[in-house]
Amino acid sequence: MNKLEHIGIAVRNLEESNRLFTRLLGVEPYKMETVEREGVRTSFFRVGDVKIELLESTRPGSAIDTFIEKRGEGIHHLAFDVHDVQQKIVEFTHDGFKVLTDKPLPGADNKVIAFLHPKSTNGVLVEICQDKD
Ligand code: ZN
C-alpha cells in the first residue's frame, strides 16, 4: 500500500452532507460523480493528502443503501493507493484475504478499484485503487 488515498462515508442525502462537510472541512467538494453500475452518487473533498468521499445511494438495494439500512450513516470504507490493483488482488487472495472481485473495476474519481471483504479485515471494508490510464 502506498498511502491512505481516501475515506468513504455513507450518507443519506448528498446535497445536505456536501453543505455539512464544506462547513466542517472549510473546502468545497472538487467533484461529484455518479457510478451507475454501483448505484452510487459521490462527492470528493481534499484535506491535505487525503480525500473524503461521500457516498449516497441512487437506488434501493445498492451497497450503500444496504449499508445505511443496517448500520446507519458513517464511515463505509478506507481506500489505499496501490501501484497495481490486479497484482494486489492476486497477492491478497494468496495471502488469505477475501477479495470481492478477481478483476479491477472502474471506480469514481478516475480510478480502477477492488474491495476486500470486511470479514477478512477486522470489520473494515478496504478498497485498493490506482489511477486509471
Ligand atoms: Zn472509495
Short mmCIF file of N, CA and C and ligand atoms in Angstrom, two decimals:
data_model
loop_
_atom_site.label_atom_id
_atom_site.label_comp_id
_atom_site.label_asym_id
_atom_site.label_seq_id
_atom_site.Cartn_x
_atom_site.Cartn_y
_atom_site.Cartn_z
N MET A 1 0.85 -1.19 0.00
CA MET A 1 0.00 0.00 0.00
C MET A 1 0.89 1.25 0.00
N ASN A 2 0.58 2.20 -0.85
CA ASN A 2 1.40 3.41 -0.92
C ASN A 2 0.99 4.45 0.12
N LYS A 3 -0.31 4.65 0.23
CA LYS A 3 -0.80 5.66 1.19
C LYS A 3 -2.31 5.49 1.32
N LEU A 4 -2.85 6.08 2.40
CA LEU A 4 -4.30 6.18 2.51
C LEU A 4 -4.74 7.19 1.47
N GLU A 5 -5.60 6.78 0.53
CA GLU A 5 -6.00 7.67 -0.57
C GLU A 5 -7.25 8.45 -0.20
N HIS A 6 -8.27 7.73 0.30
CA HIS A 6 -9.46 8.42 0.77
C HIS A 6 -10.22 7.60 1.80
N ILE A 7 -11.14 8.28 2.47
CA ILE A 7 -12.05 7.64 3.42
C ILE A 7 -13.45 7.81 2.85
N GLY A 8 -14.18 6.71 2.71
CA GLY A 8 -15.53 6.74 2.17
C GLY A 8 -16.55 6.81 3.30
N ILE A 9 -17.51 7.74 3.17
CA ILE A 9 -18.52 7.94 4.20
C ILE A 9 -19.90 7.82 3.55
N ALA A 10 -20.72 6.91 4.07
CA ALA A 10 -22.07 6.71 3.55
C ALA A 10 -23.00 7.77 4.13
N VAL A 11 -23.75 8.44 3.25
CA VAL A 11 -24.68 9.49 3.69
C VAL A 11 -26.05 9.27 3.04
N ARG A 12 -27.08 9.79 3.70
CA ARG A 12 -28.44 9.64 3.16
C ARG A 12 -28.73 10.67 2.08
N ASN A 13 -28.22 11.88 2.26
CA ASN A 13 -28.55 12.98 1.35
C ASN A 13 -27.27 13.73 0.98
N LEU A 14 -26.83 13.57 -0.26
CA LEU A 14 -25.53 14.10 -0.66
C LEU A 14 -25.48 15.63 -0.61
N GLU A 15 -26.56 16.29 -1.02
CA GLU A 15 -26.56 17.77 -1.00
C GLU A 15 -26.40 18.29 0.43
N GLU A 16 -27.20 17.73 1.34
CA GLU A 16 -27.09 18.17 2.74
C GLU A 16 -25.71 17.88 3.29
N SER A 17 -25.19 16.71 2.98
CA SER A 17 -23.88 16.33 3.52
C SER A 17 -22.76 17.14 2.88
N ASN A 18 -22.91 17.51 1.61
CA ASN A 18 -21.93 18.40 0.99
C ASN A 18 -21.85 19.72 1.75
N ARG A 19 -23.03 20.26 2.11
CA ARG A 19 -23.03 21.52 2.86
C ARG A 19 -22.39 21.33 4.24
N LEU A 20 -22.73 20.21 4.90
CA LEU A 20 -22.18 19.93 6.22
C LEU A 20 -20.65 19.80 6.16
N PHE A 21 -20.16 19.01 5.20
CA PHE A 21 -18.71 18.77 5.13
C PHE A 21 -17.96 19.99 4.62
N THR A 22 -18.62 20.84 3.83
CA THR A 22 -18.00 22.10 3.43
C THR A 22 -17.77 22.98 4.65
N ARG A 23 -18.79 23.03 5.55
CA ARG A 23 -18.63 23.81 6.79
C ARG A 23 -17.57 23.18 7.69
N LEU A 24 -17.58 21.83 7.76
CA LEU A 24 -16.65 21.13 8.65
C LEU A 24 -15.20 21.25 8.18
N LEU A 25 -14.99 21.04 6.88
CA LEU A 25 -13.61 20.93 6.36
C LEU A 25 -13.07 22.26 5.87
N GLY A 26 -13.97 23.20 5.58
CA GLY A 26 -13.52 24.50 5.09
C GLY A 26 -13.16 24.49 3.62
N VAL A 27 -13.54 23.44 2.90
CA VAL A 27 -13.36 23.39 1.44
C VAL A 27 -14.63 22.81 0.82
N GLU A 28 -14.85 23.17 -0.46
CA GLU A 28 -15.99 22.63 -1.18
C GLU A 28 -15.57 21.35 -1.90
N PRO A 29 -16.52 20.49 -2.23
CA PRO A 29 -16.16 19.29 -3.00
C PRO A 29 -15.57 19.68 -4.35
N TYR A 30 -14.51 18.98 -4.77
CA TYR A 30 -13.89 19.33 -6.05
C TYR A 30 -14.50 18.55 -7.20
N LYS A 31 -15.29 17.53 -6.89
CA LYS A 31 -16.05 16.88 -7.95
C LYS A 31 -17.21 16.08 -7.39
N MET A 32 -18.22 15.90 -8.25
CA MET A 32 -19.31 14.98 -7.94
C MET A 32 -19.43 14.04 -9.11
N GLU A 33 -19.77 12.81 -8.82
CA GLU A 33 -19.77 11.81 -9.89
C GLU A 33 -20.72 10.67 -9.52
N THR A 34 -21.47 10.20 -10.51
CA THR A 34 -22.35 9.04 -10.31
C THR A 34 -21.68 7.82 -10.92
N VAL A 35 -21.69 6.71 -10.15
CA VAL A 35 -21.23 5.44 -10.69
C VAL A 35 -22.47 4.55 -10.79
N GLU A 36 -23.08 4.56 -11.99
CA GLU A 36 -24.38 3.92 -12.22
C GLU A 36 -24.35 2.44 -11.84
N ARG A 37 -23.29 1.75 -12.25
CA ARG A 37 -23.18 0.30 -12.01
C ARG A 37 -23.29 -0.02 -10.52
N GLU A 38 -22.75 0.88 -9.67
CA GLU A 38 -22.76 0.65 -8.23
C GLU A 38 -23.99 1.27 -7.55
N GLY A 39 -24.79 2.01 -8.32
CA GLY A 39 -25.95 2.68 -7.73
C GLY A 39 -25.54 3.71 -6.69
N VAL A 40 -24.51 4.49 -7.02
CA VAL A 40 -23.99 5.43 -6.03
C VAL A 40 -23.65 6.78 -6.67
N ARG A 41 -23.92 7.84 -5.90
CA ARG A 41 -23.52 9.19 -6.29
C ARG A 41 -22.50 9.65 -5.27
N THR A 42 -21.41 10.24 -5.75
CA THR A 42 -20.30 10.55 -4.85
C THR A 42 -19.91 12.02 -4.95
N SER A 43 -19.27 12.50 -3.90
CA SER A 43 -18.58 13.79 -3.98
C SER A 43 -17.25 13.64 -3.27
N PHE A 44 -16.27 14.44 -3.68
CA PHE A 44 -14.92 14.32 -3.15
C PHE A 44 -14.41 15.65 -2.61
N PHE A 45 -13.82 15.58 -1.42
CA PHE A 45 -13.18 16.73 -0.78
C PHE A 45 -11.71 16.41 -0.60
N ARG A 46 -10.85 17.41 -0.73
CA ARG A 46 -9.43 17.24 -0.45
C ARG A 46 -9.10 17.84 0.90
N VAL A 47 -8.45 17.06 1.75
CA VAL A 47 -7.96 17.57 3.04
C VAL A 47 -6.51 17.15 3.15
N GLY A 48 -5.59 18.09 2.91
CA GLY A 48 -4.18 17.71 2.86
C GLY A 48 -3.97 16.65 1.80
N ASP A 49 -3.32 15.54 2.16
CA ASP A 49 -3.02 14.49 1.19
C ASP A 49 -4.14 13.47 1.04
N VAL A 50 -5.16 13.59 1.90
CA VAL A 50 -6.22 12.57 1.91
C VAL A 50 -7.50 13.18 1.37
N LYS A 51 -8.32 12.34 0.77
CA LYS A 51 -9.62 12.78 0.29
C LYS A 51 -10.72 12.16 1.13
N ILE A 52 -11.83 12.87 1.17
CA ILE A 52 -13.05 12.34 1.78
C ILE A 52 -14.04 12.11 0.65
N GLU A 53 -14.56 10.90 0.54
CA GLU A 53 -15.55 10.56 -0.47
C GLU A 53 -16.90 10.36 0.23
N LEU A 54 -17.89 11.19 -0.13
CA LEU A 54 -19.24 10.97 0.39
C LEU A 54 -20.00 10.11 -0.62
N LEU A 55 -20.76 9.15 -0.12
CA LEU A 55 -21.47 8.21 -0.99
C LEU A 55 -22.95 8.18 -0.65
N GLU A 56 -23.78 8.45 -1.65
CA GLU A 56 -25.23 8.40 -1.49
C GLU A 56 -25.78 7.34 -2.44
N SER A 57 -26.70 6.55 -1.96
CA SER A 57 -27.33 5.53 -2.81
C SER A 57 -28.24 6.18 -3.85
N THR A 58 -28.25 5.63 -5.08
CA THR A 58 -29.18 6.13 -6.09
C THR A 58 -30.34 5.17 -6.31
N ARG A 59 -30.31 4.00 -5.66
CA ARG A 59 -31.43 3.08 -5.82
C ARG A 59 -31.52 2.13 -4.63
N PRO A 60 -32.75 1.68 -4.33
CA PRO A 60 -32.92 0.71 -3.25
C PRO A 60 -32.13 -0.55 -3.56
N GLY A 61 -31.51 -1.13 -2.54
CA GLY A 61 -30.80 -2.39 -2.72
C GLY A 61 -29.35 -2.24 -3.13
N SER A 62 -28.89 -0.99 -3.37
CA SER A 62 -27.47 -0.80 -3.68
C SER A 62 -26.64 -1.08 -2.43
N ALA A 63 -25.34 -1.21 -2.61
CA ALA A 63 -24.45 -1.50 -1.46
C ALA A 63 -24.57 -0.42 -0.39
N ILE A 64 -24.65 0.85 -0.81
CA ILE A 64 -24.73 1.95 0.16
C ILE A 64 -26.10 1.95 0.84
N ASP A 65 -27.15 1.68 0.08
CA ASP A 65 -28.49 1.59 0.66
C ASP A 65 -28.53 0.50 1.73
N THR A 66 -27.99 -0.66 1.41
CA THR A 66 -27.98 -1.78 2.35
C THR A 66 -27.15 -1.44 3.59
N PHE A 67 -26.00 -0.81 3.39
CA PHE A 67 -25.14 -0.42 4.50
C PHE A 67 -25.87 0.52 5.45
N ILE A 68 -26.52 1.56 4.90
CA ILE A 68 -27.20 2.55 5.74
C ILE A 68 -28.40 1.92 6.45
N GLU A 69 -29.11 1.03 5.77
CA GLU A 69 -30.23 0.34 6.42
C GLU A 69 -29.76 -0.44 7.64
N LYS A 70 -28.60 -1.10 7.50
CA LYS A 70 -28.08 -1.95 8.58
C LYS A 70 -27.38 -1.16 9.67
N ARG A 71 -26.59 -0.18 9.27
CA ARG A 71 -25.67 0.44 10.22
C ARG A 71 -25.81 1.94 10.36
N GLY A 72 -26.65 2.53 9.53
CA GLY A 72 -26.80 3.98 9.56
C GLY A 72 -25.67 4.67 8.79
N GLU A 73 -25.72 5.99 8.78
CA GLU A 73 -24.68 6.75 8.09
C GLU A 73 -23.35 6.58 8.83
N GLY A 74 -22.26 6.80 8.12
CA GLY A 74 -20.96 6.77 8.79
C GLY A 74 -19.87 6.23 7.90
N ILE A 75 -18.72 5.96 8.50
CA ILE A 75 -17.55 5.51 7.73
C ILE A 75 -17.87 4.17 7.06
N HIS A 76 -17.66 4.13 5.76
CA HIS A 76 -18.02 2.96 4.95
C HIS A 76 -16.79 2.17 4.52
N HIS A 77 -15.74 2.86 4.09
CA HIS A 77 -14.52 2.14 3.70
C HIS A 77 -13.29 3.03 3.80
N LEU A 78 -12.12 2.36 3.88
CA LEU A 78 -10.82 3.02 3.75
C LEU A 78 -10.25 2.61 2.41
N ALA A 79 -9.70 3.57 1.67
CA ALA A 79 -9.15 3.27 0.35
C ALA A 79 -7.66 3.55 0.33
N PHE A 80 -6.89 2.55 -0.10
CA PHE A 80 -5.44 2.68 -0.16
C PHE A 80 -4.99 2.70 -1.61
N ASP A 81 -4.09 3.61 -1.91
CA ASP A 81 -3.49 3.69 -3.23
C ASP A 81 -2.45 2.57 -3.39
N VAL A 82 -2.50 1.87 -4.52
CA VAL A 82 -1.51 0.83 -4.83
C VAL A 82 -1.02 1.05 -6.26
N HIS A 83 0.16 0.47 -6.59
CA HIS A 83 0.68 0.61 -7.95
C HIS A 83 -0.14 -0.20 -8.95
N ASP A 84 -0.58 -1.38 -8.53
CA ASP A 84 -1.16 -2.32 -9.48
C ASP A 84 -2.29 -3.12 -8.79
N VAL A 85 -3.52 -2.71 -9.03
CA VAL A 85 -4.66 -3.34 -8.36
C VAL A 85 -4.73 -4.83 -8.71
N GLN A 86 -4.54 -5.15 -10.00
CA GLN A 86 -4.63 -6.55 -10.42
C GLN A 86 -3.62 -7.42 -9.66
N GLN A 87 -2.40 -6.94 -9.57
CA GLN A 87 -1.36 -7.70 -8.86
C GLN A 87 -1.71 -7.86 -7.38
N LYS A 88 -2.24 -6.79 -6.78
CA LYS A 88 -2.62 -6.84 -5.36
C LYS A 88 -3.78 -7.81 -5.13
N ILE A 89 -4.71 -7.89 -6.09
CA ILE A 89 -5.82 -8.85 -5.97
C ILE A 89 -5.25 -10.26 -5.85
N VAL A 90 -4.28 -10.57 -6.70
CA VAL A 90 -3.66 -11.90 -6.69
C VAL A 90 -2.91 -12.12 -5.38
N GLU A 91 -2.10 -11.14 -4.98
CA GLU A 91 -1.32 -11.27 -3.74
C GLU A 91 -2.21 -11.43 -2.51
N PHE A 92 -3.21 -10.56 -2.40
CA PHE A 92 -4.09 -10.62 -1.22
C PHE A 92 -4.88 -11.93 -1.18
N THR A 93 -5.32 -12.38 -2.34
CA THR A 93 -6.05 -13.66 -2.40
C THR A 93 -5.15 -14.79 -1.92
N HIS A 94 -3.92 -14.84 -2.41
CA HIS A 94 -2.96 -15.86 -1.97
C HIS A 94 -2.69 -15.77 -0.48
N ASP A 95 -2.74 -14.55 0.03
CA ASP A 95 -2.44 -14.33 1.44
C ASP A 95 -3.65 -14.58 2.35
N GLY A 96 -4.76 -15.02 1.76
CA GLY A 96 -5.90 -15.42 2.58
C GLY A 96 -6.97 -14.37 2.78
N PHE A 97 -6.78 -13.20 2.18
CA PHE A 97 -7.83 -12.18 2.26
C PHE A 97 -8.93 -12.52 1.26
N LYS A 98 -10.15 -12.10 1.60
CA LYS A 98 -11.26 -12.34 0.69
C LYS A 98 -11.45 -11.10 -0.18
N VAL A 99 -11.00 -11.18 -1.43
CA VAL A 99 -11.16 -10.06 -2.36
C VAL A 99 -12.48 -10.26 -3.10
N LEU A 100 -13.27 -9.18 -3.22
CA LEU A 100 -14.63 -9.32 -3.74
C LEU A 100 -14.71 -9.54 -5.24
N THR A 101 -13.66 -9.17 -5.98
CA THR A 101 -13.65 -9.41 -7.43
C THR A 101 -12.29 -9.95 -7.83
N ASP A 102 -12.23 -10.69 -8.92
CA ASP A 102 -10.92 -11.17 -9.38
C ASP A 102 -10.32 -10.25 -10.44
N LYS A 103 -11.10 -9.23 -10.82
CA LYS A 103 -10.58 -8.22 -11.77
C LYS A 103 -10.85 -6.83 -11.19
N PRO A 104 -9.97 -5.85 -11.47
CA PRO A 104 -10.25 -4.46 -11.05
C PRO A 104 -11.51 -3.94 -11.74
N LEU A 105 -12.25 -3.09 -11.03
CA LEU A 105 -13.47 -2.49 -11.56
C LEU A 105 -13.27 -0.99 -11.72
N PRO A 106 -14.01 -0.36 -12.66
CA PRO A 106 -13.95 1.09 -12.75
C PRO A 106 -14.60 1.73 -11.52
N GLY A 107 -13.92 2.70 -10.91
CA GLY A 107 -14.47 3.40 -9.75
C GLY A 107 -14.63 4.87 -10.07
N ALA A 108 -15.05 5.64 -9.07
CA ALA A 108 -15.18 7.08 -9.24
C ALA A 108 -13.78 7.72 -9.22
N ASP A 109 -13.72 9.00 -9.61
CA ASP A 109 -12.50 9.80 -9.49
C ASP A 109 -11.35 9.22 -10.32
N ASN A 110 -11.69 8.68 -11.50
CA ASN A 110 -10.67 8.20 -12.44
C ASN A 110 -9.79 7.08 -11.87
N LYS A 111 -10.43 6.13 -11.19
CA LYS A 111 -9.68 5.04 -10.56
C LYS A 111 -10.15 3.69 -11.09
N VAL A 112 -9.28 2.70 -10.99
CA VAL A 112 -9.74 1.32 -11.00
C VAL A 112 -9.55 0.79 -9.59
N ILE A 113 -10.49 -0.04 -9.16
CA ILE A 113 -10.58 -0.38 -7.74
C ILE A 113 -10.90 -1.86 -7.53
N ALA A 114 -10.68 -2.32 -6.31
CA ALA A 114 -11.19 -3.61 -5.85
C ALA A 114 -11.43 -3.48 -4.35
N PHE A 115 -12.29 -4.35 -3.81
CA PHE A 115 -12.60 -4.31 -2.39
C PHE A 115 -12.21 -5.62 -1.71
N LEU A 116 -11.75 -5.50 -0.47
CA LEU A 116 -11.53 -6.67 0.38
C LEU A 116 -12.71 -6.79 1.34
N HIS A 117 -13.24 -7.99 1.45
CA HIS A 117 -14.41 -8.20 2.31
C HIS A 117 -14.06 -7.90 3.76
N PRO A 118 -14.94 -7.14 4.44
CA PRO A 118 -14.64 -6.76 5.83
C PRO A 118 -14.48 -7.96 6.78
N LYS A 119 -15.06 -9.10 6.41
CA LYS A 119 -14.88 -10.27 7.27
C LYS A 119 -13.43 -10.70 7.37
N SER A 120 -12.63 -10.36 6.36
CA SER A 120 -11.22 -10.76 6.39
C SER A 120 -10.32 -9.62 6.86
N THR A 121 -10.92 -8.47 7.22
CA THR A 121 -10.10 -7.31 7.61
C THR A 121 -10.68 -6.62 8.86
N ASN A 122 -11.00 -7.43 9.87
CA ASN A 122 -11.47 -6.90 11.16
C ASN A 122 -12.66 -5.95 11.04
N GLY A 123 -13.55 -6.25 10.09
CA GLY A 123 -14.77 -5.47 10.01
C GLY A 123 -14.66 -4.18 9.21
N VAL A 124 -13.48 -3.94 8.62
CA VAL A 124 -13.28 -2.72 7.84
C VAL A 124 -13.31 -3.05 6.36
N LEU A 125 -14.23 -2.46 5.62
CA LEU A 125 -14.23 -2.62 4.17
C LEU A 125 -13.03 -1.85 3.62
N VAL A 126 -12.13 -2.54 2.93
CA VAL A 126 -10.91 -1.93 2.41
C VAL A 126 -10.98 -1.89 0.88
N GLU A 127 -10.76 -0.70 0.32
CA GLU A 127 -10.67 -0.52 -1.13
C GLU A 127 -9.20 -0.37 -1.48
N ILE A 128 -8.79 -1.00 -2.58
CA ILE A 128 -7.47 -0.69 -3.14
C ILE A 128 -7.74 -0.02 -4.49
N CYS A 129 -6.96 1.01 -4.79
CA CYS A 129 -7.23 1.77 -6.00
C CYS A 129 -5.95 2.25 -6.66
N GLN A 130 -6.04 2.43 -7.96
CA GLN A 130 -4.93 3.05 -8.70
C GLN A 130 -5.53 3.97 -9.76
N ASP A 131 -4.77 4.98 -10.16
CA ASP A 131 -5.25 5.89 -11.19
C ASP A 131 -5.40 5.13 -12.50
N LYS A 132 -6.53 5.39 -13.17
CA LYS A 132 -6.79 4.82 -14.49
C LYS A 132 -5.87 5.55 -15.47
N ASP A 133 -5.36 4.88 -16.45
CA ASP A 133 -4.72 5.50 -17.64
C ASP A 133 -3.53 4.70 -18.15
ZN ZN B 1 -13.84 4.80 -2.33
#
